[in-house]
Coordinates of C-alpha atoms in Angstrom, one line a residue:
M1 CA -39.4 -34.7 -19.0
M2 CA -36.9 -37.8 -18.7
N3 CA -36.0 -39.2 -15.8
N4 CA -32.8 -39.8 -14.7
Q5 CA -33.0 -44.0 -16.0
N6 CA -34.1 -43.1 -18.8
T7 CA -31.3 -41.1 -20.1
V8 CA -29.3 -43.3 -19.3
H9 CA -30.5 -45.9 -21.2
E10 CA -30.7 -43.8 -24.3
V11 CA -26.8 -42.7 -24.1
S12 CA -25.7 -46.4 -23.5
Q13 CA -23.7 -48.4 -26.1
Q14 CA -25.7 -50.7 -28.2
P15 CA -25.0 -54.4 -27.8
H16 CA -22.9 -54.3 -31.7
E17 CA -20.2 -51.5 -29.6
Q18 CA -20.4 -53.1 -26.1
L19 CA -18.8 -55.7 -28.1
K20 CA -16.7 -54.0 -30.3
S21 CA -15.8 -52.4 -26.5
A22 CA -14.7 -55.9 -25.6
Q23 CA -12.7 -56.4 -28.3
S24 CA -10.6 -53.7 -27.8
L25 CA -9.7 -54.8 -24.7
M26 CA -8.8 -58.1 -26.2
A27 CA -6.7 -55.8 -28.7
T28 CA -4.7 -54.4 -25.5
Y29 CA -4.3 -58.1 -24.7
W30 CA -2.7 -59.4 -27.4
N31 CA -0.4 -56.3 -28.4
N32 CA 0.8 -56.6 -24.9
T33 CA 2.0 -59.7 -25.5
L34 CA 4.3 -58.5 -27.9
R35 CA 5.1 -55.4 -25.8
L36 CA 6.3 -58.4 -23.6
V37 CA 8.2 -60.5 -25.6
Q38 CA 10.0 -57.8 -27.5
A39 CA 11.0 -56.6 -23.8
L40 CA 12.5 -59.6 -22.7
K41 CA 14.5 -59.7 -26.0
S42 CA 15.7 -56.4 -24.8
L43 CA 16.6 -58.4 -22.0
D44 CA 18.9 -61.0 -23.6
F45 CA 16.3 -63.2 -23.5
K46 CA 17.2 -65.9 -26.6
D47 CA 14.7 -66.9 -29.6
D48 CA 14.4 -70.2 -27.9
Q49 CA 12.7 -69.5 -24.4
L50 CA 10.1 -66.9 -26.1
L51 CA 7.8 -69.6 -26.9
T52 CA 4.6 -68.5 -29.1
Q53 CA 2.6 -69.9 -31.5
A54 CA 4.1 -67.9 -34.4
S55 CA 7.6 -69.2 -33.0
P56 CA 9.3 -71.2 -35.6
S57 CA 11.1 -73.2 -33.9
V58 CA 11.6 -77.0 -33.8
S59 CA 11.1 -79.9 -31.1
E60 CA 12.7 -83.4 -30.5
T61 CA 9.5 -84.6 -31.9
P62 CA 9.0 -84.6 -36.0
G63 CA 5.9 -82.7 -36.6
L64 CA 6.1 -80.3 -33.8
T65 CA 7.6 -77.0 -33.3
G66 CA 8.6 -76.2 -29.9
Y67 CA 5.5 -73.9 -28.9
Q68 CA 3.5 -77.4 -29.5
A69 CA 5.7 -79.2 -27.8
Q70 CA 5.4 -77.7 -24.3
T71 CA 1.6 -76.8 -24.2
L72 CA 1.8 -80.9 -23.2
I73 CA 1.2 -81.0 -19.5
F74 CA 0.6 -84.9 -17.3
N75 CA -3.2 -85.1 -17.7
T76 CA -3.8 -84.9 -21.1
R77 CA -7.5 -84.5 -20.6
L78 CA -6.6 -81.2 -20.6
R79 CA -5.6 -79.0 -23.0
F80 CA -4.4 -75.3 -22.7
N81 CA -2.3 -73.0 -25.4
P82 CA -0.8 -70.3 -23.7
A83 CA 0.2 -66.8 -25.5
V84 CA 3.7 -66.9 -25.0
I85 CA 5.9 -69.5 -22.9
I86 CA 8.6 -68.4 -21.7
M87 CA 11.6 -71.5 -20.8
C88 CA 13.4 -69.4 -18.1
E89 CA 16.8 -70.2 -17.2
S90 CA 17.5 -68.6 -13.6
T91 CA 16.0 -67.2 -11.0
K92 CA 16.8 -63.5 -12.6
N93 CA 15.0 -64.7 -15.6
V94 CA 12.1 -65.4 -13.6
A95 CA 12.2 -62.2 -11.7
Q96 CA 12.4 -60.3 -15.1
A97 CA 9.4 -62.5 -17.0
Y98 CA 6.6 -61.8 -14.3
K99 CA 7.8 -58.7 -13.6
Q100 CA 8.0 -57.4 -17.3
A101 CA 4.2 -59.5 -17.4
I102 CA 2.3 -57.8 -14.6
S103 CA 3.4 -54.5 -15.6
L104 CA 1.6 -55.7 -18.8
N105 CA -1.3 -56.6 -17.2
L106 CA -1.2 -59.9 -17.9
P107 CA -2.0 -63.4 -16.3
I108 CA 0.6 -65.6 -15.6
R109 CA 1.1 -69.2 -14.7
V110 CA 4.1 -71.6 -13.7
R111 CA 5.0 -74.6 -14.0
S112 CA 7.7 -76.9 -13.3
G113 CA 6.8 -80.7 -13.9
G114 CA 3.2 -80.4 -15.7
H115 CA 1.8 -82.8 -12.7
D116 CA -0.8 -80.6 -11.6
H117 CA -3.8 -83.0 -12.2
E118 CA -5.9 -80.0 -12.8
G119 CA -4.1 -78.3 -15.1
E120 CA -3.4 -75.0 -12.6
C121 CA 0.5 -74.8 -13.9
T122 CA -0.9 -73.8 -17.2
G123 CA -4.0 -72.2 -19.1
T124 CA -5.5 -70.5 -22.3
D125 CA -4.2 -66.9 -22.8
V126 CA -1.1 -66.6 -20.3
I127 CA 1.9 -66.0 -19.7
L128 CA 3.5 -69.1 -19.2
L129 CA 6.4 -69.5 -17.4
D130 CA 8.4 -72.4 -17.6
L131 CA 11.4 -73.4 -14.3
S132 CA 12.1 -76.6 -16.6
R133 CA 15.8 -75.0 -17.6
L134 CA 16.6 -74.3 -13.7
T135 CA 18.7 -77.3 -12.8
D136 CA 21.0 -76.2 -10.1
F137 CA 22.5 -78.8 -8.2
N138 CA 24.7 -78.8 -5.2
V139 CA 24.9 -80.8 -1.7
D140 CA 26.5 -79.6 1.3
K141 CA 27.1 -80.6 4.8
V142 CA 25.9 -78.2 7.4
N143 CA 26.4 -78.9 10.9
G144 CA 26.4 -82.4 10.0
D145 CA 23.6 -82.7 8.0
Y146 CA 23.4 -83.2 4.2
I147 CA 21.3 -80.1 2.2
A148 CA 21.0 -80.9 -1.4
S149 CA 20.2 -77.2 -3.2
I150 CA 17.8 -78.0 -5.8
G151 CA 16.6 -75.9 -9.3
S152 CA 13.0 -75.8 -8.9
G153 CA 13.4 -77.3 -12.9
Y154 CA 13.9 -80.2 -11.7
R155 CA 11.7 -84.3 -11.8
F156 CA 12.6 -86.7 -10.3
F157 CA 14.0 -89.4 -12.7
Q158 CA 16.6 -86.5 -12.9
V159 CA 17.2 -85.8 -9.5
V160 CA 17.4 -88.9 -7.4
P161 CA 20.2 -90.3 -9.6
K162 CA 22.2 -86.9 -9.0
L163 CA 22.2 -87.6 -4.9
A164 CA 22.9 -91.6 -5.8
D165 CA 26.0 -90.2 -6.9
N166 CA 26.9 -87.8 -4.0
N167 CA 29.4 -89.8 -1.6
P168 CA 28.0 -91.1 0.8
P169 CA 24.8 -91.6 -1.6
L170 CA 21.9 -89.6 -0.5
T171 CA 18.3 -89.7 -1.2
I172 CA 15.8 -87.6 0.1
P173 CA 11.3 -88.3 0.4
H174 CA 10.7 -88.5 -2.9
G175 CA 7.1 -89.7 -4.3
T176 CA 6.9 -92.6 -6.4
C177 CA 6.2 -91.3 -10.0
A178 CA 9.8 -90.4 -12.0
T179 CA 8.5 -87.4 -13.8
V180 CA 6.7 -85.6 -11.2
G181 CA 8.9 -82.3 -11.0
L182 CA 10.3 -81.7 -7.2
A183 CA 8.7 -78.0 -7.0
G184 CA 5.1 -79.0 -6.7
F185 CA 5.8 -82.2 -5.0
I186 CA 7.2 -80.0 -1.5
Q187 CA 4.7 -77.2 -2.0
G188 CA 2.3 -79.7 -2.0
G189 CA 3.2 -82.3 1.2
G190 CA 5.4 -84.5 -0.6
W191 CA 3.9 -88.4 0.1
G192 CA 6.3 -91.1 -1.0
P193 CA 7.8 -94.8 -0.3
W194 CA 9.7 -93.0 2.7
T195 CA 6.6 -91.1 4.5
R196 CA 6.4 -93.3 7.0
S197 CA 10.5 -92.8 7.9
K198 CA 10.5 -89.9 6.9
G199 CA 7.8 -88.3 6.9
M200 CA 6.7 -86.1 3.5
C201 CA 8.9 -84.3 2.0
C202 CA 7.6 -81.1 3.2
E203 CA 9.3 -81.7 6.6
S204 CA 12.9 -82.1 4.9
L205 CA 12.4 -78.6 2.9
V206 CA 15.1 -76.0 5.2
G207 CA 15.2 -73.5 2.6
A208 CA 14.3 -71.7 -0.7
T209 CA 15.0 -69.4 -3.2
V210 CA 11.3 -67.2 -4.0
V211 CA 10.2 -64.4 -6.2
L212 CA 7.8 -62.7 -4.6
G213 CA 5.1 -61.1 -5.6
N214 CA 6.3 -57.5 -6.1
G215 CA 9.5 -59.0 -8.0
D216 CA 11.3 -59.3 -5.5
I217 CA 14.2 -61.7 -5.2
V218 CA 14.6 -63.5 -1.5
E219 CA 16.3 -66.1 0.4
V220 CA 14.0 -68.0 3.0
N221 CA 15.3 -70.2 5.8
E222 CA 14.9 -71.2 9.3
K223 CA 16.4 -67.7 10.4
S224 CA 14.4 -65.3 8.2
H225 CA 11.2 -65.2 6.3
Q226 CA 10.2 -68.2 8.4
A227 CA 6.4 -67.1 7.8
L228 CA 6.9 -68.2 4.0
L229 CA 9.4 -71.1 5.0
W230 CA 6.0 -72.7 6.7
A231 CA 4.0 -72.1 4.0
L232 CA 6.3 -73.5 1.1
R233 CA 5.8 -76.4 3.7
G234 CA 2.6 -78.5 2.2
G235 CA 0.4 -74.9 1.9
G236 CA 0.4 -75.4 -1.9
A237 CA 2.0 -74.2 -4.9
L238 CA 1.9 -70.6 -6.2
S239 CA 0.2 -68.6 -3.9
Y240 CA 3.0 -67.2 -1.8
G241 CA 6.0 -67.1 -4.7
I242 CA 7.4 -68.3 -7.5
V243 CA 9.9 -70.9 -5.8
T244 CA 13.3 -71.4 -7.9
N245 CA 15.5 -73.5 -5.8
F246 CA 14.8 -75.5 -2.5
K247 CA 16.9 -76.8 0.1
V248 CA 16.1 -80.0 1.1
K249 CA 18.0 -82.0 4.4
A250 CA 19.0 -85.4 2.5
F251 CA 19.8 -88.3 4.2
E252 CA 22.0 -91.5 3.1
I253 CA 20.9 -94.5 1.5
P254 CA 21.1 -97.7 3.8
E255 CA 22.9 -101.3 3.2
E256 CA 19.6 -102.7 1.5
I257 CA 15.9 -101.9 0.9
H258 CA 13.2 -104.0 -0.7
R259 CA 10.5 -103.5 -3.4
F260 CA 8.2 -106.1 -3.1
V261 CA 4.2 -106.4 -3.7
I262 CA 1.6 -109.4 -2.4
N263 CA -1.6 -109.8 -4.9
W264 CA -5.3 -110.2 -4.1
N265 CA -8.5 -111.5 -5.7
T266 CA -6.5 -110.7 -9.2
N267 CA -4.8 -113.2 -11.8
D268 CA -1.7 -112.9 -10.7
E269 CA -0.7 -116.2 -9.9
H270 CA 0.7 -115.1 -6.3
A271 CA -2.6 -113.2 -5.3
Q272 CA -4.7 -114.9 -2.8
L273 CA -8.2 -115.0 -1.7
L274 CA -9.1 -112.8 0.9
P275 CA -12.6 -110.2 1.4
T276 CA -11.6 -106.6 1.2
F277 CA -12.5 -106.0 4.7
E278 CA -10.1 -107.8 6.4
L279 CA -7.3 -107.0 4.1
L280 CA -7.8 -103.1 4.9
S281 CA -8.5 -104.4 8.6
Q282 CA -4.9 -106.0 8.2
W283 CA -3.2 -103.1 6.6
E284 CA -4.4 -100.9 8.9
D285 CA -3.5 -102.6 11.6
V286 CA 0.4 -102.9 10.0
I287 CA 1.0 -99.0 9.7
N288 CA -0.3 -98.4 13.4
N289 CA 1.7 -100.4 14.6
A290 CA 5.4 -99.2 16.0
S291 CA 7.3 -102.3 15.7
T292 CA 6.4 -102.3 11.7
D293 CA 9.9 -99.2 11.4
M294 CA 11.3 -101.6 8.9
L295 CA 8.4 -100.6 6.4
V296 CA 9.3 -97.8 5.1
G297 CA 6.7 -96.8 3.3
T298 CA 3.7 -98.4 1.4
N299 CA 0.3 -98.3 -0.2
L300 CA -2.5 -100.2 -0.7
K301 CA -4.1 -100.2 -4.1
I302 CA -7.7 -101.8 -4.4
N303 CA -9.5 -101.9 -7.8
A304 CA -13.9 -100.2 -8.4
V305 CA -15.9 -103.4 -9.5
A306 CA -19.0 -103.4 -11.2
A307 CA -22.2 -104.4 -8.7
E308 CA -23.7 -106.8 -11.1
H309 CA -20.9 -108.8 -11.1
A310 CA -20.7 -108.3 -7.0
T311 CA -22.3 -109.6 -3.7
S312 CA -24.6 -108.0 -1.9
E313 CA -23.0 -108.9 1.0
V314 CA -20.2 -105.6 1.7
R315 CA -17.9 -107.8 4.0
K316 CA -17.7 -110.6 1.5
L317 CA -16.6 -108.3 -1.3
C318 CA -13.2 -109.3 -2.7
H319 CA -12.2 -106.8 -4.8
P320 CA -8.9 -106.8 -7.1
S321 CA -5.9 -105.7 -4.8
S322 CA -2.6 -104.1 -4.5
M323 CA 0.0 -104.1 -1.4
Y324 CA 3.0 -102.5 -2.3
G325 CA 6.0 -101.7 0.2
Y326 CA 9.4 -100.7 1.0
W327 CA 10.9 -102.7 3.4
Q328 CA 14.2 -101.7 5.2
G329 CA 16.2 -105.2 5.9
S330 CA 16.7 -108.7 4.9
W331 CA 13.9 -110.3 2.3
Q332 CA 14.3 -113.3 5.3
A333 CA 12.6 -110.4 7.6
L334 CA 10.5 -109.2 5.0
E335 CA 9.0 -112.3 4.2
E336 CA 8.8 -112.8 8.7
F337 CA 6.8 -109.8 8.4
V338 CA 4.2 -110.8 5.6
T339 CA 3.5 -114.1 7.5
N340 CA 3.2 -112.6 10.7
N341 CA 0.8 -109.9 9.5
F342 CA -1.3 -111.3 6.2
S343 CA -3.2 -114.0 6.2
N344 CA -1.6 -116.8 3.5
S345 CA -0.5 -114.1 1.6
T346 CA 3.7 -114.3 -0.7
P347 CA 5.4 -110.9 -0.8
V348 CA 6.6 -110.8 -5.0
H349 CA 9.5 -109.6 -4.6
Q350 CA 10.3 -106.2 -7.5
G351 CA 14.0 -105.1 -6.9
T352 CA 16.3 -104.7 -4.7
D353 CA 17.9 -101.1 -3.8
T354 CA 21.2 -100.5 -2.2
K355 CA 23.9 -97.6 -2.6
A356 CA 25.3 -98.3 -5.6
N357 CA 22.1 -99.1 -7.2
Y358 CA 20.2 -96.6 -6.6
N359 CA 18.6 -94.4 -9.7
S360 CA 15.5 -93.0 -11.4
A361 CA 13.5 -96.6 -11.5
L362 CA 11.2 -95.4 -8.3
M363 CA 7.6 -97.4 -7.6
S364 CA 6.1 -95.8 -10.4
N365 CA 3.5 -98.5 -10.1
W366 CA 2.6 -97.9 -6.5
S367 CA 0.6 -95.0 -8.4
R368 CA -1.1 -95.5 -11.0
N369 CA -3.0 -99.1 -13.2
S370 CA -1.8 -99.8 -16.5
L371 CA -2.5 -102.0 -19.3
Y372 CA 0.7 -103.0 -19.6
D373 CA 0.1 -105.0 -16.1
V374 CA -3.7 -106.0 -17.5
L375 CA -2.1 -107.5 -20.8
K376 CA 0.7 -109.1 -19.1
N377 CA -1.3 -111.1 -16.5
K378 CA -3.8 -112.1 -18.7
M379 CA -0.8 -114.1 -21.3
H380 CA 1.6 -114.5 -18.2
V381 CA 4.5 -113.3 -20.2
G382 CA 7.1 -110.6 -19.1
N383 CA 7.7 -109.7 -22.9
L384 CA 4.7 -108.0 -24.9
M385 CA 4.0 -106.8 -28.5
N386 CA 1.6 -104.2 -30.1
T387 CA -0.2 -105.8 -32.8
D388 CA 3.1 -104.4 -35.0
G389 CA 5.3 -106.0 -32.8
M390 CA 6.9 -103.4 -31.1
P391 CA 7.4 -103.9 -27.2
F392 CA 4.6 -102.8 -25.5
T393 CA 6.2 -100.9 -22.3
P394 CA 4.7 -99.9 -19.0
D395 CA 3.0 -96.4 -19.0
F396 CA 3.2 -95.7 -15.4
D397 CA 5.2 -92.2 -15.9
A398 CA 3.4 -91.3 -19.7
P399 CA 1.0 -88.6 -19.9
A400 CA -2.6 -89.7 -19.6
P401 CA -6.3 -88.6 -19.1
H402 CA -7.7 -89.2 -16.3
K403 CA -9.4 -87.9 -13.3
L404 CA -8.4 -87.6 -9.6
T405 CA -10.7 -86.9 -6.0
S406 CA -9.2 -87.8 -2.3
K407 CA -10.3 -87.9 1.0
V408 CA -7.7 -88.3 4.5
V409 CA -8.5 -90.8 7.1
K410 CA -8.2 -89.4 10.4
I411 CA -5.5 -91.3 13.5
S412 CA -8.7 -92.0 14.9
G413 CA -9.2 -94.5 12.0
L414 CA -12.3 -95.5 9.9
K415 CA -14.1 -98.3 12.0
K416 CA -15.7 -100.8 10.7
E417 CA -19.0 -98.4 9.0
G418 CA -15.8 -96.1 7.5
K419 CA -14.6 -99.3 5.8
D420 CA -17.9 -100.7 4.8
Q421 CA -18.5 -97.5 3.2
L422 CA -15.4 -96.9 1.3
I423 CA -15.4 -100.2 0.1
Q424 CA -19.5 -99.9 -1.2
S425 CA -17.9 -96.8 -3.2
L426 CA -15.6 -99.2 -5.0
T427 CA -19.0 -101.3 -6.2
S428 CA -20.4 -99.3 -8.6
D429 CA -23.2 -99.7 -11.5
L430 CA -20.7 -96.8 -12.9
I431 CA -17.8 -99.4 -13.5
N432 CA -18.1 -101.9 -16.3
A433 CA -16.4 -104.5 -16.2
K434 CA -15.1 -104.8 -19.4
S435 CA -13.0 -101.3 -18.8
S436 CA -9.8 -102.2 -18.0
D437 CA -9.9 -104.7 -20.8
L438 CA -10.2 -101.8 -22.9
G439 CA -7.5 -100.1 -20.4
L440 CA -10.3 -97.7 -18.7
F441 CA -9.0 -98.4 -14.9
S442 CA -10.6 -96.8 -12.1
Y443 CA -9.4 -97.6 -8.5
V444 CA -8.4 -96.5 -5.1
T445 CA -4.6 -95.8 -3.6
L446 CA -4.4 -96.0 -0.1
G447 CA -1.3 -93.6 1.0
A448 CA 0.5 -94.8 4.4
I449 CA 1.0 -91.4 6.3
A450 CA 1.2 -93.6 10.0
G451 CA 4.3 -94.5 11.2
P452 CA 7.8 -94.0 13.4
F453 CA 8.0 -90.6 11.9
Y454 CA 5.0 -88.9 13.1
D455 CA 4.5 -91.5 16.4
E456 CA 7.1 -89.0 18.1
I457 CA 5.2 -85.8 17.2
S458 CA 3.1 -85.1 19.1
E459 CA -0.7 -83.9 18.0
E460 CA 0.0 -80.1 18.4
E461 CA 3.3 -79.9 17.1
P462 CA 2.1 -80.9 13.5
N463 CA 1.0 -77.7 12.0
A464 CA 3.2 -75.1 13.6
R465 CA 6.2 -76.6 12.0
V466 CA 4.8 -77.3 8.3
A467 CA 1.3 -76.0 7.0
F468 CA 0.4 -79.6 5.7
P469 CA -2.2 -80.3 7.7
Y470 CA -2.8 -84.1 8.1
S471 CA 0.3 -85.0 9.5
K472 CA -1.3 -86.8 12.1
S473 CA -3.6 -89.1 10.2
Q474 CA -3.3 -92.7 9.1
Y475 CA -3.4 -92.4 5.3
T476 CA -4.7 -90.7 2.2
I477 CA -7.5 -91.9 -0.1
Q478 CA -6.8 -91.5 -3.7
Y479 CA -9.6 -92.3 -6.0
Q480 CA -8.4 -92.2 -9.6
T481 CA -9.6 -93.3 -13.4
W482 CA -7.5 -93.4 -15.6
W483 CA -7.2 -94.4 -20.0
N484 CA -4.0 -95.9 -20.5
E485 CA -4.5 -97.2 -23.8
S486 CA -2.0 -99.3 -26.2
V487 CA -0.6 -97.5 -29.5
E488 CA -3.2 -99.1 -31.9
L489 CA -5.7 -98.1 -29.7
K490 CA -4.3 -94.3 -29.0
E491 CA -4.3 -94.0 -32.9
K492 CA -7.7 -94.8 -33.3
G493 CA -8.6 -91.5 -31.6
Q494 CA -12.5 -90.9 -30.8
N495 CA -12.8 -94.3 -32.6
N496 CA -12.1 -95.9 -29.7
E497 CA -14.1 -98.2 -27.9
V498 CA -12.8 -97.1 -24.0
Y499 CA -15.0 -93.9 -24.8
N500 CA -18.2 -95.9 -24.3
Y501 CA -17.2 -96.0 -21.0
I502 CA -15.1 -92.6 -19.7
N503 CA -18.6 -90.6 -18.6
R504 CA -19.4 -93.0 -16.5
A505 CA -16.3 -93.8 -15.1
M506 CA -15.7 -89.8 -14.3
D507 CA -19.4 -89.9 -12.6
W508 CA -17.7 -92.6 -10.5
I509 CA -15.3 -90.2 -9.9
E510 CA -17.9 -87.4 -9.0
V511 CA -20.2 -89.7 -7.0
S512 CA -16.9 -91.0 -4.9
R513 CA -16.3 -87.2 -3.3
E514 CA -19.8 -86.6 -2.2
T515 CA -19.1 -90.6 -0.4
Q516 CA -19.5 -90.3 3.0
I517 CA -17.1 -92.3 4.4
N518 CA -17.0 -91.6 8.3
G519 CA -13.3 -91.4 9.8
T520 CA -12.3 -89.5 7.4
E521 CA -11.5 -85.4 6.9
G522 CA -10.3 -83.0 4.3
A523 CA -8.9 -83.8 0.9
F524 CA -4.9 -83.7 -0.3
I525 CA -4.2 -80.7 -2.8
S526 CA -1.5 -83.0 -4.8
F527 CA -4.4 -85.3 -5.3
K528 CA -6.5 -82.1 -6.9
D529 CA -9.9 -81.7 -7.9
S530 CA -11.8 -78.3 -8.9
A531 CA -14.8 -79.6 -7.3
I532 CA -13.1 -79.5 -3.7
P533 CA -13.1 -75.9 -1.7
T534 CA -10.0 -74.8 -1.1
K535 CA -10.6 -74.5 2.8
T536 CA -11.0 -78.8 2.3
Y537 CA -7.5 -79.1 1.5
F538 CA -5.9 -77.0 3.9
L539 CA -8.6 -78.0 7.2
G540 CA -6.7 -75.9 10.2
S541 CA -3.5 -74.3 7.9
Y542 CA -6.0 -72.4 6.2
Q543 CA -6.6 -69.3 7.6
Q544 CA -2.9 -68.8 9.0
L545 CA -1.5 -69.6 4.7
I546 CA -4.4 -66.7 4.0
D547 CA -2.1 -64.4 6.5
V548 CA 1.1 -65.3 5.2
K549 CA 0.0 -64.5 1.6
E550 CA -1.5 -61.0 2.6
A551 CA 1.5 -60.4 5.0
Y552 CA 4.5 -61.4 3.5
S553 CA 4.3 -62.0 -0.4
K554 CA 4.1 -58.6 -1.8
D555 CA 1.6 -59.4 -4.0
S556 CA -1.6 -57.1 -3.2
F557 CA -3.3 -57.6 -6.6
N558 CA -3.0 -61.9 -6.2
H559 CA -1.0 -62.1 -9.6
L560 CA 0.1 -65.3 -8.1
R561 CA -2.9 -67.2 -7.9
S562 CA -4.9 -70.1 -9.8
R563 CA -8.2 -71.6 -8.5
K564 CA -6.6 -73.5 -6.2
T565 CA -4.1 -71.4 -4.7
I566 CA -4.6 -70.0 -1.2
I567 CA -6.8 -67.3 -2.3

């Protein structure tokens, strides 16, 4: 007589039958995507709102369909093919599309700006809700404050000019990259050129319109759904609901603001020679000095260098570096500030912003190196040409392949040992000296948090007010590697010398992630790295964010999820 185990084995499906069973599930999935499209058409969604690989739509770019054009995201190292891309045009559209998708057991993703560095704003075989057409906008004055109501489709190059056109001209604590979307920026915290003066942008969030996990639409503010509002202030995107509109406190643009840069150890004619240890110490002293409140925001960019070309004495190493700053006041006062705080250094003027000319230019070169800068510094000319005679323009805001990771410096700082460790991490045998000439750049940007805004906030207060867990920190450390190529090199595709060095640059990111730097903790979700545990991004806010998700988002099956959502 057979035992039960053998009986089960005999009646189980053969391998080929198991494959067919799995394929039948796929058939159900694809049938449900067709049902979704038909259901949304019956709800008056237009053809140009429902994009699939079979859609006959056209795009602004010759040779691409509307679907193909909409698959592009900012990190072109990553390519995905959603099953359906739904171009939502209202909060009602978002709720309708979301409810229909989950009723058919279809996975969803949500995208506004597309700048998620790990591509979690999209995916292959998902239903992608694109929010870029949600562009409602108005400004009201409420109890003496200017409150801007901004649709989730806005990117900074679109919304900054609209705010500046107000009477009086206004702005918000925006970012540095013009093509970043407001939605992910605020929910990630929101670092930018105003951080020292105005805090992270999440500090200015006072309300939002949210589609919850059950499809309900709620208005979130400081009197209603306060826990959700707290979570939206830097607790990461998507987890708690789909935000379709943000209410953000705006402020008047000052009379005179100067953008400037100071270069050290580069080919720039204004550059000074200074050991990186001394430079880092001087920059830290500035951001932690209460008297430097006119410096409303700053970052310090330090390039990684090849170890074989560097001295073994860490504190004598001289890395090519640039300090970018935003100064509220006169240029004369700025020159005095530089003279008093940076040894033998000269600021280079990059532009003056006023109430009359505050626009979408922003500060994209704060965030990213470009081949344009390499060529300009070599040729000492301002108007560069490609080999075909066409102008070679800066590509700071253009989609490009890249990889990031990050750390955050505690309020207590790095001390000497931590600085040594940071500088040593930027001196690596994984970096090739030829890389930057080809458009492959590896470096860190240090983004100042410490400043007058957070000086006035106690150690205990930040997490009670916003979910962003790093309010009482000195600065972020963002390790980056990008390959920004000329048109000529891009057209070579894989037959491009730059690919001889990319794997090692990516390895440098991996090693940097694991490098111990005393005085740091956690990581910044806006600089997403999928290898970092989710809890690391949110530290002391983590458990409370889980509680908010479970109690208030009405998402029992966790449809609102990606790899780095809160659960």
